[in-house]
Amino acid sequence: MSELKQTLNVKVLFIAFLLPIFIIWIIDSSLKGDFSSFDTNDSFTRFANATLTSYTLGSLILLGNLFFYADSRKRPLAPLIGMILAVLIGIAATLFLIGMGPMLLENNGSVRAQTVYNLGHTIVSFLAISLAMVLCVGSMFAALTNGKKRKMFDEEE
Amino acid sequence: MDEMMNAIVFFWFPLSLIPLGAWFSLSSKTNLRTNFGRFAAVLGFILVCISPWTVPTSPSSSIGHLLGFIIGPSSLLLIGIYLLIFSGNVPVGKLPSSDRKLGTFCMALGSLWFCLMQWGEFTPIYDGREVNRFWLIFFPTFILMICCLSSVLSISMLIIGEERQTESMVMRMVSIVSIILIICGLTIDGKNISSETFTTYFWLSVSDLFGILVGVSLSIFIFGFVIYVYERSIGEPNSVPPPTPEELSQASQKIAANIGGAESE
């Protein structure tokens, strides 16, 4: 497959991901008669909190994954320190940005309350995303295996 | 113990046992350690599920409450998918074709259960007073992800696969049904959840989904970068000397003794 076609395919898949959201937005706006169903301030706050928390949690999971990598590389310390640093930067950035003021606080009174809420929120979102992924990929396989049986190769005579 | 300590001991510690146990069981090579990891993960999961009773004062325990509520319909959906996949044309582990009907029934029942939790009487009400706020996060994110991902899979089957129009149509139908469910949520009031509340949480879940995608992508990029920098720093591996004539003759003898074989009958 040529590089141009591959890039084009990725773009088409990205549009396919966004398309349902646009359709819902258009239908919702048409039914309610305005385009302001969502609050941009709240949406930005949620986006920023989700980015910071998922980056930190993702780095933590990948730090655990380094142990599998280390098994095949005589247990080097350099990548381990690199990932620990990445996790610490994530934690520090989260605490610093939440502590800056009301920008990232979502109806929570303190930095600690917001951090704990972010953790819980991200865990629940991860759970929902994982379940949806299993169901979608499972549905795809169910559609593939329940179709008519295909002949892969011509039988030898 | 004060409230915070209670939450750490009875909620956050058991919650951390789930990934730690899974990691331990996956990384261990002995049966004993693998079983210990599984046991820790299951124990953590049970303790999180019972957290509304062990730490009722902590707001975090509503995650345990949510888990208890969604475990039934989620299990039905997962069992349904498993039965549907393995009752089809699979080379190994094929189930009887009659299991397809059972799988479809499980899927329908699981979906109906989730719909009743959103619009009917089954809504997770925490502490007998208000709707569990994590349910308001879970359901929009879940249905939005199904909607977007099935759309991606539908298109990818047309791009990558050959003559996969029927399968692509099935995935498109899944996406359309989830769009209809979202529109219903945005316009129809449930017994406990109003369409206004759903609208607020739905658009927040869109921001949440993009935030998670950006955050996870960033962490994967950093991980790749760390590995790339390390691999570059260790340099080329030492090359081994070429084989001697004796080693070559020994290898050819071994190869000659092991190739060929009897004619198949």
Coordinates of C-alpha atoms in Angstrom, one line a residue:
Chain A
M1 CA 0.0 0.0 0.0
S2 CA 1.5 3.4 -1.0
E3 CA 2.3 5.9 1.7
L4 CA -0.2 8.4 0.2
K5 CA -3.1 5.9 0.3
Q6 CA -2.2 5.0 3.9
T7 CA -2.3 8.7 5.0
L8 CA -5.6 9.1 3.1
N9 CA -7.0 6.0 4.9
V10 CA -6.0 7.4 8.3
K11 CA -7.8 10.7 7.4
V12 CA -10.9 8.8 6.3
L13 CA -11.0 6.8 9.5
F14 CA -10.5 10.0 11.6
I15 CA -13.4 11.6 9.8
A16 CA -15.5 8.4 10.4
F17 CA -14.8 8.8 14.1
L18 CA -15.9 12.4 14.1
L19 CA -18.9 12.1 11.8
P20 CA -21.4 10.7 14.3
I21 CA -20.6 13.5 16.8
F22 CA -21.3 16.1 14.0
I23 CA -24.5 14.3 13.1
I24 CA -25.7 14.3 16.7
W25 CA -24.7 18.0 17.1
I26 CA -26.7 19.0 14.0
I27 CA -29.8 16.9 15.0
D28 CA -29.6 18.2 18.6
S29 CA -29.3 21.8 17.5
S30 CA -32.1 21.5 15.0
L31 CA -34.4 19.9 17.6
K32 CA -33.6 22.5 20.2
G33 CA -33.4 25.5 17.9
D34 CA -30.0 26.7 19.0
F35 CA -26.3 25.8 18.8
S36 CA -25.4 26.3 22.4
S37 CA -26.2 22.9 24.0
F38 CA -22.7 22.7 25.5
D39 CA -20.9 25.2 27.7
T40 CA -17.4 25.9 26.2
N41 CA -15.9 26.8 29.6
D42 CA -17.0 23.6 31.2
S43 CA -16.0 21.5 28.2
F44 CA -12.5 23.0 28.2
T45 CA -12.1 22.4 31.9
R46 CA -13.2 18.7 31.4
F47 CA -10.9 18.4 28.4
A48 CA -7.9 19.7 30.3
N49 CA -8.6 17.6 33.4
A50 CA -9.1 14.4 31.3
T51 CA -5.9 15.1 29.3
L52 CA -3.8 15.6 32.5
T53 CA -5.2 12.6 34.3
S54 CA -5.2 10.2 31.4
Y55 CA -1.6 11.2 30.6
T56 CA -0.5 10.5 34.2
L57 CA -2.4 7.2 34.4
G58 CA -1.3 6.1 30.9
S59 CA 2.3 6.8 31.8
L60 CA 1.9 4.9 35.1
I61 CA 0.5 1.8 33.2
L62 CA 3.4 2.1 30.6
L63 CA 5.9 2.3 33.5
G64 CA 4.6 -1.1 34.6
N65 CA 4.9 -2.3 31.0
L66 CA 8.6 -1.4 31.1
F67 CA 9.2 -4.4 33.3
F68 CA 8.2 -6.7 30.4
Y69 CA 10.6 -4.7 28.1
A70 CA 13.4 -4.9 30.8
D71 CA 13.2 -8.7 30.8
S72 CA 14.7 -8.8 27.2
R73 CA 17.3 -6.1 27.9
K74 CA 19.3 -7.0 31.0
R75 CA 17.1 -4.8 33.2
P76 CA 18.4 -1.3 32.2
L77 CA 17.7 1.6 34.6
A78 CA 17.7 4.5 32.1
P79 CA 14.3 3.9 30.5
L80 CA 12.8 3.2 34.0
I81 CA 14.1 6.6 35.3
G82 CA 12.8 8.3 32.1
M83 CA 9.3 7.0 32.6
I84 CA 9.3 7.7 36.4
L85 CA 10.2 11.3 35.4
A86 CA 7.4 11.4 32.9
V87 CA 4.9 10.2 35.6
L88 CA 6.2 12.8 38.1
I89 CA 6.0 15.6 35.5
G90 CA 2.3 14.5 34.9
I91 CA 1.5 14.6 38.6
A92 CA 3.3 17.9 39.2
A93 CA 1.6 19.5 36.2
T94 CA -1.8 18.3 37.4
L95 CA -1.4 19.6 40.9
F96 CA 0.1 22.9 39.7
L97 CA -2.6 23.6 37.1
I98 CA -5.4 22.6 39.4
G99 CA -3.9 24.7 42.2
M100 CA -3.6 27.8 40.0
G101 CA -7.2 28.8 40.5
P102 CA -10.8 28.1 39.5
M103 CA -9.9 27.3 35.9
L104 CA -9.7 23.5 36.4
L105 CA -11.9 23.1 39.5
E106 CA -15.2 21.5 38.6
N107 CA -17.6 22.2 41.6
N108 CA -14.8 20.8 43.9
G109 CA -13.5 23.0 46.7
S110 CA -9.9 22.0 46.9
V111 CA -7.0 20.6 44.8
R112 CA -7.2 17.3 46.7
A113 CA -10.9 16.9 46.1
Q114 CA -10.5 17.8 42.4
T115 CA -7.6 15.3 42.0
V116 CA -9.5 12.5 43.6
Y117 CA -12.6 13.3 41.5
N118 CA -10.4 13.4 38.3
L119 CA -9.1 9.9 39.2
G120 CA -12.5 8.5 39.7
H121 CA -13.9 10.2 36.6
T122 CA -11.1 8.9 34.4
I123 CA -11.4 5.3 35.8
V124 CA -15.1 5.3 35.0
S125 CA -14.5 6.7 31.5
F126 CA -11.7 4.1 30.9
L127 CA -14.2 1.4 32.0
A128 CA -16.9 2.7 29.6
I129 CA -14.4 3.0 26.7
S130 CA -13.0 -0.5 27.4
L131 CA -16.4 -2.1 27.5
A132 CA -17.5 -0.2 24.3
M133 CA -14.3 -1.3 22.5
V134 CA -14.8 -5.0 23.5
L135 CA -18.4 -4.8 22.3
C136 CA -17.6 -3.1 19.0
V137 CA -14.7 -5.3 18.1
G138 CA -16.7 -8.3 19.3
S139 CA -19.6 -7.2 17.1
M140 CA -17.3 -6.9 14.1
F141 CA -15.9 -10.5 14.7
A142 CA -19.5 -11.8 15.2
A143 CA -20.5 -10.2 11.8
L144 CA -17.4 -11.7 10.2
T145 CA -17.8 -15.2 11.6
N146 CA -21.6 -15.3 11.0
G147 CA -21.3 -14.5 7.3
K148 CA -21.1 -17.1 4.6
K149 CA -18.1 -19.4 4.6
R150 CA -15.4 -18.2 2.2
K151 CA -13.1 -20.3 0.0
M152 CA -9.6 -19.0 0.7
F153 CA -7.8 -21.0 -2.0
D154 CA -8.8 -23.1 -5.0
E155 CA -8.7 -26.8 -4.0
E156 CA -5.9 -28.9 -5.5
E157 CA -7.1 -31.2 -8.3
Chain B
M1 CA -10.0 6.1 61.6
D2 CA -10.9 9.4 59.9
E3 CA -12.9 9.6 56.8
M4 CA -9.9 9.9 54.4
M5 CA -8.1 7.0 55.9
N6 CA -11.2 4.9 55.6
A7 CA -11.5 5.7 51.9
I8 CA -7.8 4.8 51.4
V9 CA -8.1 1.5 53.2
F10 CA -11.5 0.3 52.0
F11 CA -11.7 1.9 48.5
W12 CA -8.4 3.2 47.0
F13 CA -6.2 0.3 48.2
P14 CA -8.6 -2.4 46.9
L15 CA -9.0 -0.5 43.6
S16 CA -5.2 -0.4 43.2
L17 CA -5.1 -4.2 43.9
I18 CA -7.0 -4.8 40.6
P19 CA -4.4 -3.5 38.2
L20 CA -1.5 -4.6 40.4
G21 CA -2.9 -8.2 40.7
A22 CA -3.5 -8.3 36.9
W23 CA 0.1 -7.1 36.3
F24 CA 1.5 -9.6 38.8
S25 CA -0.4 -12.5 37.3
L26 CA 0.7 -11.5 33.7
S27 CA 4.4 -10.9 34.6
S28 CA 4.9 -14.0 36.8
K29 CA 6.1 -17.3 35.3
T30 CA 5.2 -19.6 38.2
N31 CA 1.7 -20.9 38.8
L32 CA 1.7 -19.9 42.5
R33 CA 2.4 -16.2 41.7
T34 CA 0.0 -16.1 38.8
N35 CA -2.8 -17.4 41.0
F36 CA -1.8 -15.0 43.7
G37 CA -2.1 -12.1 41.3
R38 CA -5.5 -13.3 40.1
F39 CA -6.7 -13.7 43.7
A40 CA -5.6 -10.2 44.6
A41 CA -7.3 -8.7 41.5
V42 CA -10.6 -10.6 42.3
L43 CA -10.4 -9.6 46.0
G44 CA -9.8 -6.0 45.0
F45 CA -12.8 -6.0 42.7
I46 CA -15.1 -7.5 45.4
L47 CA -13.9 -5.0 48.0
V48 CA -14.5 -2.1 45.6
C49 CA -18.0 -3.4 44.8
I50 CA -18.9 -3.6 48.5
S51 CA -17.4 -0.1 49.3
P52 CA -20.8 1.6 49.5
W53 CA -21.3 -0.5 52.7
T54 CA -17.7 -0.3 54.0
V55 CA -17.1 3.4 53.4
P56 CA -20.6 4.9 52.9
T57 CA -19.4 8.4 53.7
S58 CA -16.8 8.6 50.9
P59 CA -18.0 10.0 47.6
S60 CA -15.5 7.7 45.8
S61 CA -17.6 4.7 46.9
S62 CA -20.2 5.6 44.3
I63 CA -17.8 4.0 41.8
G64 CA -18.3 0.7 43.7
H65 CA -22.0 1.3 43.6
L66 CA -21.9 1.9 39.8
L67 CA -19.8 -1.3 39.3
G68 CA -22.4 -3.3 41.2
F69 CA -25.2 -1.9 39.0
I70 CA -23.5 -2.4 35.6
I71 CA -22.0 -5.8 36.3
G72 CA -25.3 -7.6 35.3
P73 CA -26.0 -6.0 31.9
S74 CA -22.2 -5.8 31.0
S75 CA -21.9 -9.6 31.7
L76 CA -24.9 -10.3 29.5
L77 CA -23.5 -8.3 26.7
L78 CA -20.1 -9.9 26.9
I79 CA -21.6 -13.4 27.1
G80 CA -23.8 -12.6 24.2
I81 CA -20.9 -11.4 22.1
Y82 CA -18.9 -14.5 23.0
L83 CA -21.7 -16.8 22.0
L84 CA -22.3 -14.9 18.7
I85 CA -18.6 -15.0 17.7
F86 CA -18.0 -18.7 18.5
S87 CA -21.3 -20.0 17.1
G88 CA -20.2 -18.9 13.6
N89 CA -17.6 -20.1 11.2
V90 CA -14.5 -20.4 13.5
P91 CA -11.8 -23.0 13.0
V92 CA -11.4 -23.8 16.7
G93 CA -13.7 -23.8 19.7
K94 CA -16.9 -23.8 17.6
L95 CA -20.1 -23.7 19.6
P96 CA -23.4 -25.2 18.4
S97 CA -25.3 -23.0 15.9
S98 CA -28.3 -22.8 18.4
D99 CA -26.1 -20.7 20.7
R100 CA -26.5 -17.9 18.2
K101 CA -30.1 -17.4 19.3
L102 CA -29.0 -17.4 23.0
G103 CA -26.3 -14.9 22.2
T104 CA -28.7 -12.6 20.4
F105 CA -31.1 -12.9 23.4
C106 CA -28.3 -12.0 25.9
M107 CA -27.3 -9.0 23.8
A108 CA -30.9 -7.8 23.5
L109 CA -31.5 -8.3 27.2
G110 CA -28.3 -6.5 28.2
S111 CA -29.1 -3.6 25.9
L112 CA -32.6 -3.3 27.3
W113 CA -31.3 -3.4 30.9
F114 CA -28.9 -0.5 30.1
C115 CA -31.9 1.4 28.5
L116 CA -34.0 0.8 31.6
M117 CA -31.2 2.1 33.8
Q118 CA -31.2 5.3 31.8
W119 CA -35.0 5.9 31.2
G120 CA -36.7 3.4 33.5
E121 CA -36.8 2.5 37.1
F122 CA -33.4 0.7 37.2
T123 CA -31.3 3.9 37.5
P124 CA -28.5 3.6 40.0
I125 CA -29.7 5.9 42.9
Y126 CA -26.9 6.4 45.4
D127 CA -27.8 6.5 49.1
G128 CA -31.6 6.6 48.2
R129 CA -31.4 10.3 47.3
E130 CA -29.8 11.2 44.0
V131 CA -28.7 9.5 40.8
N132 CA -25.2 8.1 41.0
R133 CA -23.1 10.8 39.4
F134 CA -20.7 8.3 37.9
W135 CA -23.6 6.7 36.0
L136 CA -24.1 10.1 34.4
I137 CA -20.5 9.9 33.2
F138 CA -20.5 6.2 32.3
F139 CA -23.5 5.9 30.1
P140 CA -22.9 8.9 27.7
T141 CA -19.2 7.9 27.3
F142 CA -20.1 4.2 26.7
I143 CA -22.7 4.9 24.1
L144 CA -20.7 7.7 22.4
M145 CA -17.7 5.4 22.1
I146 CA -19.8 2.6 20.6
C147 CA -21.2 5.1 18.1
C148 CA -17.8 6.4 17.0
L149 CA -15.9 3.2 17.1
S150 CA -18.5 1.2 15.1
S151 CA -18.5 4.0 12.5
V152 CA -14.7 3.6 12.2
L153 CA -14.9 -0.2 12.0
S154 CA -17.6 0.0 9.4
I155 CA -15.4 2.2 7.1
S156 CA -12.2 0.2 7.9
M157 CA -13.9 -3.0 6.8
L158 CA -14.6 -1.3 3.4
I159 CA -11.1 0.0 3.1
I160 CA -9.1 -3.0 4.3
G161 CA -11.4 -5.9 3.7
E162 CA -12.6 -7.3 0.4
E163 CA -16.3 -7.8 -0.3
R164 CA -17.2 -6.9 3.3
Q165 CA -20.2 -4.8 2.4
T166 CA -22.6 -6.9 4.5
E167 CA -20.4 -6.8 7.6
S168 CA -19.8 -3.1 7.1
M169 CA -23.5 -2.6 7.0
V170 CA -23.9 -4.4 10.3
M171 CA -21.4 -2.1 12.0
R172 CA -23.1 0.9 10.4
M173 CA -26.4 -0.2 11.9
V174 CA -24.8 -0.5 15.3
S175 CA -23.6 3.1 14.9
I176 CA -27.0 4.3 13.7
V177 CA -28.8 2.6 16.6
S178 CA -26.5 4.2 19.1
I179 CA -27.0 7.6 17.5
I180 CA -30.8 7.1 17.9
L181 CA -30.3 6.2 21.6
I182 CA -28.2 9.3 22.1
I183 CA -30.8 11.5 20.4
C184 CA -33.5 9.9 22.6
G185 CA -31.4 10.7 25.7
L186 CA -31.0 14.3 24.5
T187 CA -34.7 14.8 24.0
I188 CA -36.7 12.3 26.1
D189 CA -36.8 12.6 29.9
G190 CA -36.3 9.5 31.9
K191 CA -37.9 8.6 35.3
N192 CA -34.9 9.9 37.2
I193 CA -32.7 11.6 34.6
S194 CA -33.9 14.6 32.6
S195 CA -32.9 15.2 29.0
E196 CA -31.2 18.4 30.1
T197 CA -29.0 16.5 32.6
F198 CA -28.1 14.0 29.9
T199 CA -27.3 16.8 27.4
T200 CA -24.9 18.4 29.9
Y201 CA -23.1 15.2 30.6
F202 CA -23.1 14.0 27.0
W203 CA -21.2 17.1 25.7
L204 CA -18.9 16.8 28.7
S205 CA -18.3 13.2 27.8
V206 CA -17.3 14.3 24.2
S207 CA -14.7 16.7 25.8
D208 CA -13.7 13.9 28.1
L209 CA -13.2 11.4 25.2
F210 CA -11.0 13.8 23.3
G211 CA -9.0 14.6 26.5
I212 CA -8.4 11.0 27.1
L213 CA -7.4 10.4 23.5
V214 CA -4.9 13.3 23.7
G215 CA -3.6 12.3 27.1
V216 CA -3.1 8.6 26.3
S217 CA -1.5 9.4 22.9
L218 CA 0.9 11.8 24.7
S219 CA 1.9 9.1 27.2
I220 CA 2.5 6.5 24.4
F221 CA 4.6 9.1 22.5
I222 CA 6.7 9.7 25.7
F223 CA 7.1 6.0 26.2
G224 CA 8.2 5.5 22.6
F225 CA 10.6 8.4 22.9
V226 CA 12.2 7.0 26.1
I227 CA 12.7 3.6 24.5
Y228 CA 14.0 5.2 21.3
V229 CA 16.6 7.3 23.2
Y230 CA 17.7 4.3 25.2
E231 CA 18.0 2.0 22.2
R232 CA 20.0 4.7 20.3
S233 CA 22.4 5.1 23.3
I234 CA 23.4 1.4 23.5
G235 CA 25.0 1.4 20.1
E236 CA 25.5 -1.5 17.6
P237 CA 25.8 -5.0 19.1
N238 CA 29.2 -6.8 18.7
S239 CA 29.2 -8.9 15.6
V240 CA 30.1 -12.6 16.1
P241 CA 33.0 -14.2 14.1
P242 CA 32.1 -16.2 10.9
P243 CA 31.7 -20.0 11.4
T244 CA 34.7 -22.2 11.0
P245 CA 34.9 -25.0 8.3
E246 CA 34.3 -27.6 11.1
E247 CA 31.2 -25.8 12.4
L248 CA 29.9 -25.6 8.9
S249 CA 30.4 -29.3 8.3
Q250 CA 28.8 -30.1 11.6
A251 CA 25.8 -27.9 10.7
S252 CA 25.4 -29.5 7.3
Q253 CA 25.5 -33.0 8.9
K254 CA 22.7 -32.0 11.3
I255 CA 20.6 -30.5 8.5
A256 CA 21.0 -33.5 6.3
A257 CA 19.9 -35.8 9.2
N258 CA 16.7 -33.8 9.8
I259 CA 15.4 -32.9 6.3
G260 CA 13.4 -35.2 4.1
G261 CA 11.2 -37.7 6.0
A262 CA 8.9 -40.5 5.0
E263 CA 6.3 -40.1 2.3
S264 CA 2.8 -39.2 3.6
E265 CA 0.3 -42.0 3.3

